[in-house]
Protein backbone atom coordinates (compact mmCIF):
# COMPACT_ATOMS: atom_id res chain seq x y z
CA UNK A 1 0.00 0.00 0.00
CA UNK A 2 1.42 3.40 -0.97
CA UNK A 3 2.02 6.20 1.52
CA UNK A 4 -0.69 8.27 -0.16
CA UNK A 5 -3.32 5.53 0.17
CA UNK A 6 -2.37 4.96 3.83
CA UNK A 7 -2.83 8.65 4.54
CA UNK A 8 -6.19 8.52 2.76
CA UNK A 9 -7.22 5.72 5.15
CA UNK A 10 -6.19 7.83 8.14
CA UNK A 11 -8.27 10.76 6.96
CA UNK A 12 -11.30 8.68 5.92
CA UNK A 13 -11.48 6.28 8.85
CA UNK A 14 -10.21 8.44 11.68
CA UNK A 15 -11.03 12.01 10.76
CA UNK A 16 -14.28 11.68 8.81
CA UNK A 17 -15.86 8.90 10.89
CA UNK A 18 -14.42 10.39 14.08
CA UNK A 19 -13.70 7.13 15.89
CA UNK A 20 -12.66 7.58 19.51
CA UNK A 21 -11.68 5.31 22.39
CA UNK A 22 -15.41 5.00 23.17
CA UNK A 23 -16.43 3.77 19.69
CA UNK A 24 -17.70 0.28 20.50
CA UNK A 25 -17.69 -0.84 16.87
CA UNK A 26 -13.89 -0.55 17.19
CA UNK A 27 -13.15 -1.45 20.84
CA UNK A 28 -14.71 -3.49 23.62
CA UNK A 29 -16.54 -1.50 26.27
CA UNK A 30 -15.37 -1.82 29.87
CA UNK A 31 -17.40 -4.18 32.11
CA UNK A 32 -19.03 -1.13 33.74
CA UNK A 33 -20.07 0.26 30.35
CA UNK A 34 -22.53 -0.75 27.65
CA UNK A 35 -22.67 -0.08 23.92
CA UNK A 36 -25.46 2.25 22.75
CA UNK A 37 -25.60 3.61 19.20
CA UNK A 38 -21.93 2.83 18.61
CA UNK A 39 -20.68 4.50 21.80
CA UNK A 40 -19.58 3.03 25.14
CA UNK A 41 -21.65 4.67 27.88
CA UNK A 42 -21.78 4.18 31.65
CA UNK A 43 -23.91 1.40 33.08
CA UNK A 44 -26.07 2.17 36.07
CA UNK A 45 -24.67 0.39 39.15
CA UNK A 46 -27.67 -1.95 39.45
CA UNK A 47 -26.83 -3.33 35.98
CA UNK A 48 -23.58 -4.86 37.30
CA UNK A 49 -23.39 -8.51 38.43
CA UNK A 50 -24.18 -8.85 42.14
CA UNK A 51 -21.57 -11.48 42.97
CA UNK A 52 -18.15 -10.18 43.97
CA UNK A 53 -16.03 -8.62 46.71
CA UNK A 54 -16.99 -5.27 48.20
CA UNK A 55 -14.65 -2.34 47.53
CA UNK A 56 -14.16 1.20 48.80
CA UNK A 57 -14.34 4.56 47.06
CA UNK A 58 -12.61 7.85 47.82
CA UNK A 59 -16.03 9.24 48.77
CA UNK A 60 -15.89 7.01 51.87
CA UNK A 61 -18.60 4.63 50.66
CA UNK A 62 -18.54 0.87 50.15
CA UNK A 63 -19.82 -0.81 46.98
CA UNK A 64 -20.88 -4.47 46.53
CA UNK A 65 -18.39 -5.15 43.71
CA UNK A 66 -15.63 -3.49 41.71
CA UNK A 67 -18.07 -3.12 38.79
CA UNK A 68 -20.55 -1.24 41.00
CA UNK A 69 -17.85 1.18 42.13
CA UNK A 70 -16.49 1.73 38.61
CA UNK A 71 -20.01 2.26 37.28
CA UNK A 72 -20.63 4.94 39.92
CA UNK A 73 -17.21 6.46 39.16
CA UNK A 74 -18.06 6.49 35.46
CA UNK A 75 -21.09 8.65 36.30
CA UNK A 76 -19.31 10.64 39.05
CA UNK A 77 -15.57 10.83 38.14
CA UNK A 78 -14.47 12.24 41.51
CA UNK A 79 -15.58 9.07 43.35
CA UNK A 80 -12.52 6.97 42.47
CA UNK A 81 -11.56 3.50 43.63
CA UNK A 82 -9.70 3.33 46.93
CA UNK A 83 -7.43 0.46 47.97
CA UNK A 84 -8.15 0.96 51.67
CA UNK A 85 -9.59 -1.92 53.68
CA UNK A 86 -11.73 0.42 55.79
CA UNK A 87 -13.96 2.84 53.89
CA UNK A 88 -13.75 6.41 55.10
CA UNK A 89 -13.44 9.76 53.37
CA UNK A 90 -10.25 10.90 55.12
CA UNK A 91 -6.78 9.60 54.27
CA UNK A 92 -7.27 9.80 50.52
CA UNK A 93 -4.81 8.69 47.86
CA UNK A 94 -3.33 11.66 46.02
CA UNK A 95 -1.31 12.16 42.83
CA UNK A 96 0.35 15.41 41.75
CA UNK A 97 2.75 16.71 39.09
CA UNK A 98 5.80 18.82 39.93
CA UNK A 99 8.33 20.94 38.02
CA UNK A 100 6.28 21.08 34.82
CA UNK A 101 5.62 24.08 32.59
CA UNK A 102 1.85 23.66 33.10
CA UNK A 103 -0.56 21.70 35.30
CA UNK A 104 -0.72 18.94 32.66
CA UNK A 105 2.92 17.86 32.91
CA UNK A 106 5.66 17.19 35.42
CA UNK A 107 7.41 14.70 37.67
CA UNK A 108 4.85 12.35 39.26
CA UNK A 109 4.44 12.28 43.03
CA UNK A 110 1.92 10.23 45.02
CA UNK A 111 0.67 10.08 48.59
CA UNK A 112 -0.44 6.58 49.48
CA UNK A 113 -3.42 5.99 51.73
CA UNK A 114 -2.55 6.17 55.44
CA UNK A 115 0.92 7.54 54.61
CA UNK A 116 1.93 11.05 55.65
CA UNK A 117 4.81 11.44 53.22
CA UNK A 118 4.55 11.99 49.46
CA UNK A 119 6.87 9.91 47.28
CA UNK A 120 8.11 10.14 43.71
CA UNK A 121 7.75 7.26 41.24
CA UNK A 122 10.73 5.45 39.73
CA UNK A 123 11.27 5.90 36.00
CA UNK A 124 12.52 2.33 35.51
CA UNK A 125 9.02 0.87 35.98
CA UNK A 126 7.18 3.77 34.34
CA UNK A 127 5.62 3.45 30.88
CA UNK A 128 2.84 4.90 28.73
CA UNK A 129 0.31 2.56 30.42
CA UNK A 130 1.05 3.98 33.88
CA UNK A 131 1.25 7.51 32.44
CA UNK A 132 -2.24 7.14 30.93
CA UNK A 133 -3.65 6.13 34.31
CA UNK A 134 -1.93 9.06 36.05
CA UNK A 135 -3.44 11.52 33.57
CA UNK A 136 -6.91 10.00 34.01
CA UNK A 137 -6.46 10.28 37.77
CA UNK A 138 -5.70 13.99 37.34
CA UNK A 139 -8.78 14.57 35.17
CA UNK A 140 -7.17 14.53 31.70
CA UNK A 141 -9.63 12.21 29.99
CA UNK A 142 -7.58 11.82 26.80
CA UNK A 143 -4.69 10.24 28.68
CA UNK A 144 -0.97 10.74 28.23
CA UNK A 145 0.87 12.31 25.32
CA UNK A 146 4.33 11.21 26.47
CA UNK A 147 6.43 10.04 29.39
CA UNK A 148 9.14 12.51 28.38
CA UNK A 149 9.20 16.26 28.93
CA UNK A 150 11.45 19.23 29.64
CA UNK A 151 10.70 19.70 33.31
CA UNK A 152 12.06 22.55 35.42
CA UNK A 153 13.87 20.49 38.05
CA UNK A 154 15.95 22.68 40.44
CA UNK A 155 19.72 22.25 40.24
CA UNK A 156 19.91 21.49 43.96
CA UNK A 157 17.20 18.81 43.72
CA UNK A 158 18.34 15.48 45.19
CA UNK A 159 16.56 12.26 46.04
CA UNK A 160 17.78 9.30 48.07
CA UNK A 161 17.68 5.78 46.68
CA UNK A 162 14.82 4.79 49.00
CA UNK A 163 12.57 7.71 48.10
CA UNK A 164 10.82 6.45 44.98
CA UNK A 165 8.16 3.84 44.33
CA UNK A 166 7.79 1.34 41.50
CA UNK A 167 4.28 1.14 40.07
CA UNK A 168 2.62 -1.34 37.71
CA UNK A 169 -0.76 -0.81 36.02
CA UNK A 170 -2.69 -3.09 33.67
CA UNK A 171 -4.15 -0.22 31.65
CA UNK A 172 -7.81 -0.51 32.66
CA UNK A 173 -7.47 1.64 35.77
CA UNK A 174 -8.69 5.21 36.09
CA UNK A 175 -6.65 5.95 39.21
CA UNK A 176 -3.11 5.07 40.24
CA UNK A 177 -4.67 3.90 43.52
CA UNK A 178 -5.80 0.79 41.59
CA UNK A 179 -2.24 -0.04 40.52
CA UNK A 180 0.40 -2.04 42.41
CA UNK A 181 3.14 -0.16 44.27
CA UNK A 182 6.42 -1.64 45.49
CA UNK A 183 9.41 -0.04 47.20
CA UNK A 184 12.88 -1.26 46.28
CA UNK A 185 16.36 -0.14 47.18
CA UNK A 186 18.74 0.88 44.40
CA UNK A 187 22.50 1.38 44.49
CA UNK A 188 22.33 4.84 42.94
CA UNK A 189 19.90 7.73 42.97
CA UNK A 190 17.06 6.69 40.61
CA UNK A 191 15.61 8.59 37.69
CA UNK A 192 12.06 9.79 38.33
CA UNK A 193 8.87 9.20 36.35
CA UNK A 194 7.36 12.09 34.42
CA UNK A 195 4.35 12.61 32.18
CA UNK A 196 2.86 15.05 29.70
CA UNK A 197 -0.94 14.74 29.59
CA UNK A 198 -3.20 15.62 26.68
CA UNK A 199 -5.04 18.87 27.27
CA UNK A 200 -8.66 19.38 26.18
CA UNK A 201 -7.63 21.51 23.23
CA UNK A 202 -5.53 18.68 21.80
CA UNK A 203 -8.56 17.70 19.71
CA UNK A 204 -10.85 14.67 19.63
CA UNK A 205 -8.53 12.78 17.29
CA UNK A 206 -5.88 12.40 19.98
CA UNK A 207 -7.88 9.52 21.48
CA UNK A 208 -8.09 7.76 18.12
CA UNK A 209 -4.39 7.23 17.45
CA UNK A 210 -2.32 4.09 17.91
CA UNK A 211 1.01 3.68 19.67
CA UNK A 212 4.34 3.98 17.85
CA UNK A 213 3.44 4.23 14.17
CA UNK A 214 5.46 6.12 11.53
CA UNK A 215 4.94 9.87 11.89
CA UNK A 216 4.36 10.24 8.14
CA UNK A 217 1.01 8.44 8.56
CA UNK A 218 -0.24 11.16 10.90
CA UNK A 219 0.22 14.18 8.65
CA UNK A 220 -3.56 14.74 8.32
CA UNK A 221 -3.90 14.63 12.11
CA UNK A 222 -0.67 15.60 13.77
CA UNK A 223 2.46 17.54 12.84
CA UNK A 224 4.79 16.07 15.46
CA UNK A 225 7.45 13.38 15.31
CA UNK A 226 10.49 12.11 17.13
CA UNK A 227 14.03 11.89 15.76
CA UNK A 228 13.60 8.29 14.61
CA UNK A 229 10.53 9.14 12.53
CA UNK A 230 8.04 7.55 14.91
CA UNK A 231 5.42 9.19 17.08
CA UNK A 232 4.42 7.70 20.44
CA UNK A 233 0.68 8.11 20.88
CA UNK A 234 -1.49 6.72 23.64
CA UNK A 235 -4.77 4.80 23.39
CA UNK A 236 -7.22 4.71 26.28
CA UNK A 237 -8.45 1.16 25.71
CA UNK A 238 -5.23 -0.67 26.60
CA UNK A 239 -6.97 -4.06 26.81
CA UNK A 240 -7.92 -3.86 23.13
CA UNK A 241 -5.08 -1.78 21.77
CA UNK A 242 -4.15 -4.00 18.86
CA UNK A 243 -7.78 -4.31 17.78
CA UNK A 244 -8.29 -0.55 17.68
CA UNK A 245 -8.33 -0.44 13.86
CA UNK A 246 -8.87 3.28 13.83
CA UNK A 247 -7.38 3.68 10.39
CA UNK A 248 -8.88 0.59 8.78
CA UNK A 249 -5.52 -1.15 8.21
Tab-separated table of N, CA and C in Angstrom, residues 56-59 69 73 76-82 174-175:
chain	number	residue	atom	x	y	z
A	56	UNK	N	-13.976	-0.152	48.280
A	56	UNK	CA	-14.163	1.200	48.799
A	56	UNK	C	-13.959	2.241	47.709
A	57	UNK	N	-14.518	3.420	47.957
A	57	UNK	CA	-14.345	4.555	47.061
A	57	UNK	C	-13.774	5.723	47.857
A	58	UNK	N	-13.179	6.681	47.141
A	58	UNK	CA	-12.612	7.852	47.816
A	58	UNK	C	-13.682	8.742	48.429
A	59	UNK	N	-14.960	8.482	48.132
A	59	UNK	CA	-16.035	9.240	48.771
A	59	UNK	C	-16.404	8.658	50.134
A	69	UNK	N	-18.615	-0.029	41.834
A	69	UNK	CA	-17.855	1.180	42.133
A	69	UNK	C	-17.434	1.893	40.854
A	73	UNK	N	-18.298	5.548	39.525
A	73	UNK	CA	-17.213	6.460	39.165
A	73	UNK	C	-17.362	6.962	37.735
A	76	UNK	N	-19.793	9.588	38.140
A	76	UNK	CA	-19.311	10.637	39.050
A	76	UNK	C	-17.792	10.499	39.174
A	77	UNK	N	-17.015	11.066	38.247
A	77	UNK	CA	-15.567	10.830	38.144
A	77	UNK	C	-14.761	11.106	39.408
A	78	UNK	N	-15.239	11.933	40.310
A	78	UNK	CA	-14.471	12.242	41.514
A	78	UNK	C	-14.506	11.105	42.532
A	79	UNK	N	-15.457	10.196	42.404
A	79	UNK	CA	-15.579	9.073	43.346
A	79	UNK	C	-14.745	7.903	42.848
A	80	UNK	N	-13.431	7.971	43.017
A	80	UNK	CA	-12.524	6.972	42.475
A	80	UNK	C	-12.348	5.789	43.419
A	81	UNK	N	-11.852	4.703	42.856
A	81	UNK	CA	-11.564	3.501	43.627
A	81	UNK	C	-10.516	3.799	44.695
A	82	UNK	N	-10.678	3.200	45.854
A	82	UNK	CA	-9.701	3.327	46.933
A	82	UNK	C	-9.251	1.935	47.341
A	174	UNK	N	-8.467	3.769	36.253
A	174	UNK	CA	-8.692	5.208	36.085
A	174	UNK	C	-8.035	6.001	37.213
A	175	UNK	N	-7.383	5.306	38.127
A	175	UNK	CA	-6.648	5.949	39.215
A	175	UNK	C	-5.411	5.123	39.527
